[in-house]
Coordinates of C-alpha atoms and ligand atoms in Angstrom, one line a residue:
M1 CA 16.5 6.8 2.1
K2 CA 19.4 9.2 2.8
F3 CA 22.5 8.1 4.8
F4 CA 23.9 10.3 7.6
I5 CA 26.9 9.3 9.7
D6 CA 26.4 9.6 13.5
T7 CA 29.8 10.7 14.7
A8 CA 32.1 13.6 15.3
N9 CA 35.2 11.5 14.4
L10 CA 36.8 13.1 11.3
A11 CA 38.5 9.8 10.1
Q12 CA 35.2 8.0 10.2
I13 CA 33.4 10.8 8.5
K14 CA 36.0 10.8 5.7
E15 CA 35.8 7.0 5.3
A16 CA 32.0 7.1 4.9
N17 CA 32.2 10.2 2.6
D18 CA 34.8 8.5 0.4
L19 CA 32.3 5.7 -0.2
G20 CA 30.2 8.3 -2.1
I21 CA 27.0 7.4 -0.3
L22 CA 27.0 10.0 2.5
D23 CA 24.3 12.6 2.6
G24 CA 25.0 14.3 6.0
V25 CA 26.3 14.1 9.5
T26 CA 24.8 14.1 13.0
T27 CA 26.6 14.9 16.2
N28 CA 25.6 15.2 19.8
P29 CA 27.5 16.5 22.9
S30 CA 28.5 12.9 23.9
L31 CA 30.0 12.2 20.4
M32 CA 31.8 15.6 20.5
A33 CA 33.2 15.0 24.0
K34 CA 34.4 11.5 22.8
E35 CA 36.7 13.3 20.3
G36 CA 38.3 15.3 23.2
I37 CA 37.0 18.6 21.8
K38 CA 37.1 21.3 24.6
G39 CA 36.1 25.0 24.6
H40 CA 33.8 27.2 22.5
D41 CA 36.3 27.9 19.7
A42 CA 37.4 24.3 19.3
I43 CA 33.7 23.2 19.2
M44 CA 32.9 25.8 16.5
Q45 CA 36.0 24.9 14.5
H46 CA 35.1 21.2 14.6
Y47 CA 31.7 21.8 13.2
K48 CA 33.2 24.0 10.5
T49 CA 35.7 21.3 9.5
I50 CA 32.9 18.7 9.3
C51 CA 30.9 21.1 7.1
E52 CA 33.9 21.6 4.8
M53 CA 34.3 17.7 4.5
V54 CA 30.7 16.7 3.7
D55 CA 28.3 18.4 1.3
G56 CA 25.1 18.0 3.3
P57 CA 23.3 18.8 6.5
V58 CA 25.4 18.7 9.7
S59 CA 23.5 18.6 13.0
A60 CA 25.1 20.6 15.8
E61 CA 23.3 20.3 19.2
V62 CA 22.6 23.2 21.6
F63 CA 23.7 22.8 25.2
G64 CA 21.0 25.1 26.7
T65 CA 17.6 24.1 27.9
E66 CA 15.7 27.4 28.1
F67 CA 14.2 29.3 25.1
A68 CA 16.4 32.5 25.0
G69 CA 19.6 30.5 25.5
I70 CA 18.7 27.9 22.8
V71 CA 17.9 30.7 20.3
E72 CA 21.2 32.5 21.0
E73 CA 23.2 29.3 20.7
G74 CA 21.3 28.2 17.6
K75 CA 21.9 31.5 15.8
K76 CA 25.7 31.2 16.5
L77 CA 25.7 27.6 15.3
A78 CA 23.8 28.5 12.1
A79 CA 26.3 31.2 11.3
I80 CA 29.2 28.7 11.1
H81 CA 28.1 27.3 7.8
K82 CA 25.0 27.2 5.5
N83 CA 24.7 23.4 6.1
I84 CA 24.4 23.5 9.9
V85 CA 21.2 22.2 11.3
V86 CA 20.5 23.2 14.9
K87 CA 19.7 20.2 17.0
V88 CA 17.3 20.9 19.8
P89 CA 16.0 18.6 22.5
M90 CA 12.4 17.6 22.8
I91 CA 11.4 19.8 25.8
K92 CA 8.9 22.6 26.1
D93 CA 11.4 25.4 25.5
G94 CA 12.9 23.3 22.7
I95 CA 9.6 23.2 20.9
K96 CA 9.2 27.0 21.3
A97 CA 12.8 27.5 20.0
I98 CA 12.1 25.1 17.0
K99 CA 9.1 27.2 16.1
W100 CA 11.3 30.4 16.4
F101 CA 14.0 28.8 14.2
S102 CA 11.4 27.6 11.7
D103 CA 9.9 31.2 11.5
N104 CA 13.4 32.6 10.9
G105 CA 14.5 30.1 8.2
I106 CA 17.0 28.1 10.4
P107 CA 16.8 24.4 9.9
T108 CA 16.4 22.2 13.0
N109 CA 16.6 18.6 14.1
C110 CA 14.4 17.7 17.1
T111 CA 16.4 15.2 19.1
L112 CA 15.6 12.8 22.0
V113 CA 12.3 11.7 20.5
F114 CA 10.9 8.4 21.8
S115 CA 7.2 8.5 20.8
A116 CA 4.8 9.4 18.0
G117 CA 3.2 12.1 20.2
Q118 CA 6.6 13.9 20.6
A119 CA 7.1 13.6 16.8
I120 CA 3.7 15.2 16.1
L121 CA 4.7 18.2 18.4
A122 CA 8.1 18.5 16.6
A123 CA 6.4 18.6 13.2
K124 CA 3.8 21.1 14.4
A125 CA 6.6 23.4 15.5
G126 CA 8.1 23.2 12.1
A127 CA 11.2 21.0 12.7
T128 CA 13.1 20.1 9.6
Y129 CA 14.0 16.7 11.0
V130 CA 12.7 14.6 13.9
S131 CA 15.1 12.1 15.5
P132 CA 13.5 9.0 17.1
F133 CA 16.2 7.1 19.0
I134 CA 15.4 3.5 18.0
G135 CA 18.3 1.8 19.6
R136 CA 17.5 3.3 23.0
I137 CA 13.8 2.4 22.5
D138 CA 14.8 -1.2 21.9
D139 CA 17.0 -1.0 25.0
S140 CA 13.9 -0.4 27.1
S141 CA 12.2 -3.4 25.6
W142 CA 9.9 -1.5 23.2
D143 CA 10.2 -1.8 19.4
G144 CA 12.0 1.3 18.0
V145 CA 11.3 0.5 14.3
Q146 CA 7.5 0.3 15.2
V147 CA 7.8 3.9 16.4
I148 CA 9.4 4.9 13.1
E149 CA 6.5 3.1 11.2
Q150 CA 3.9 5.0 13.3
I151 CA 5.6 8.4 12.8
V152 CA 5.9 7.8 9.0
S153 CA 2.3 6.8 8.8
I154 CA 1.1 9.9 10.8
Y155 CA 3.3 12.3 8.8
N156 CA 2.0 10.9 5.6
A157 CA -1.7 11.0 6.8
Q158 CA -1.3 14.6 8.0
G159 CA 1.0 15.9 5.2
F160 CA 3.7 17.0 7.7
M161 CA 6.9 18.0 5.8
T162 CA 9.3 17.1 8.7
E163 CA 11.7 14.4 7.7
V164 CA 12.0 11.2 9.8
L165 CA 15.6 10.8 10.8
A166 CA 16.0 7.4 12.4
A167 CA 18.7 7.8 15.1
S168 CA 20.4 5.6 17.7
I169 CA 21.1 2.9 15.0
R170 CA 22.9 -0.1 16.4
S171 CA 23.1 -2.6 13.5
P172 CA 22.9 -3.1 9.7
L173 CA 19.5 -4.7 10.4
H174 CA 18.2 -1.5 12.0
I175 CA 19.1 0.3 8.7
V176 CA 17.3 -2.3 6.6
R177 CA 14.2 -2.2 8.9
C178 CA 14.2 1.7 8.9
A179 CA 14.3 1.7 5.1
E180 CA 11.4 -0.8 5.0
A181 CA 9.5 1.4 7.5
G182 CA 9.8 4.5 5.2
A183 CA 12.3 6.6 7.2
D184 CA 13.6 9.5 5.2
I185 CA 17.1 9.3 6.7
C186 CA 19.1 6.9 8.8
T187 CA 22.0 8.3 10.9
C188 CA 24.4 5.4 11.6
P189 CA 27.7 4.6 13.1
L190 CA 30.3 3.7 10.5
S191 CA 30.3 0.1 11.6
S192 CA 26.6 -0.3 10.8
I193 CA 27.1 1.2 7.3
L194 CA 30.0 -1.1 6.6
G195 CA 28.0 -4.0 8.0
L196 CA 25.6 -3.7 5.1
L197 CA 28.5 -4.9 2.8
K198 CA 28.8 -8.2 4.5
H199 CA 27.5 -11.5 3.2
P200 CA 29.4 -14.8 3.4
L201 CA 28.1 -15.9 -0.1
T202 CA 29.6 -12.7 -1.5
D203 CA 33.0 -13.7 0.0
L204 CA 32.7 -17.3 -1.2
G205 CA 31.5 -16.3 -4.7
L206 CA 34.3 -13.7 -5.1
K207 CA 36.9 -16.2 -4.0
Q208 CA 35.6 -18.7 -6.7
F209 CA 35.6 -16.0 -9.4
L210 CA 39.1 -14.8 -8.5
D211 CA 40.4 -18.5 -8.5
D212 CA 38.8 -19.1 -11.9
A213 CA 40.1 -15.8 -13.3
K214 CA 43.6 -16.8 -12.2
S215 CA 43.3 -20.2 -13.8
M216 CA 42.7 -18.5 -17.2
Q217 CA 45.8 -16.3 -17.1
Ligands
E4P1 C1 21.8 11.2 16.8 O1 21.3 12.1 16.3 C2 21.7 10.7 18.2 O2 22.1 11.7 19.1 C3 22.4 9.4 18.3 O3 22.0 8.6 17.2 C4 22.1 8.7 19.6 O4 22.7 7.4 19.5 P1 23.0 6.5 20.8 O5 21.7 6.1 21.4 O6 23.8 5.3 20.2 O7 23.8 7.3 21.8

């Protein structure tokens, strides 16, 4: 399973990238706004900076909701850097635009996916990635990981090439369960990635080893 970081914060992207385990980045308008980025040029520059930091796919989301606008925006985003993936919402015009991007060799990430049916449509349109939001599914008292399992099983049965990108990750356990469910990628906040490091027996064991090492010096 590949690891993407789900943020537009440059310090967090650098910290995850420095670990050597980062395969890509996802952003969305909320994550970009959180960084205080304002205006067209600043937005484009920020995506460029991220692409220069991480050698992997960087999802940049369109703001429009109608076909022609999505295509225009997507073409401009894709021109920023070869690693840009155009992130398109799961709406009727979004599906049409994903098909257009797919026919024109521009990679896409179909976002705001909450069901297997939506994931089938995204794959049929030729999306490179599909992003089921598992944390938000959990928030509405459904099981987000179960949706991942269902999509993975359908994609395998049907031979769809779209990669399952588990999004809206809220905890290290989500990452473990998505790996178990066969997700191709998990896009995670830095805290969930770092949470994978934690185990009290590691801390206790290391303390013992360090104490014993000291006693031998
Ligand atoms: C990433 O592609 C999604 O936009 C993101 O994971 C959504 O996460 P949230 O539900 O924590 O906002």
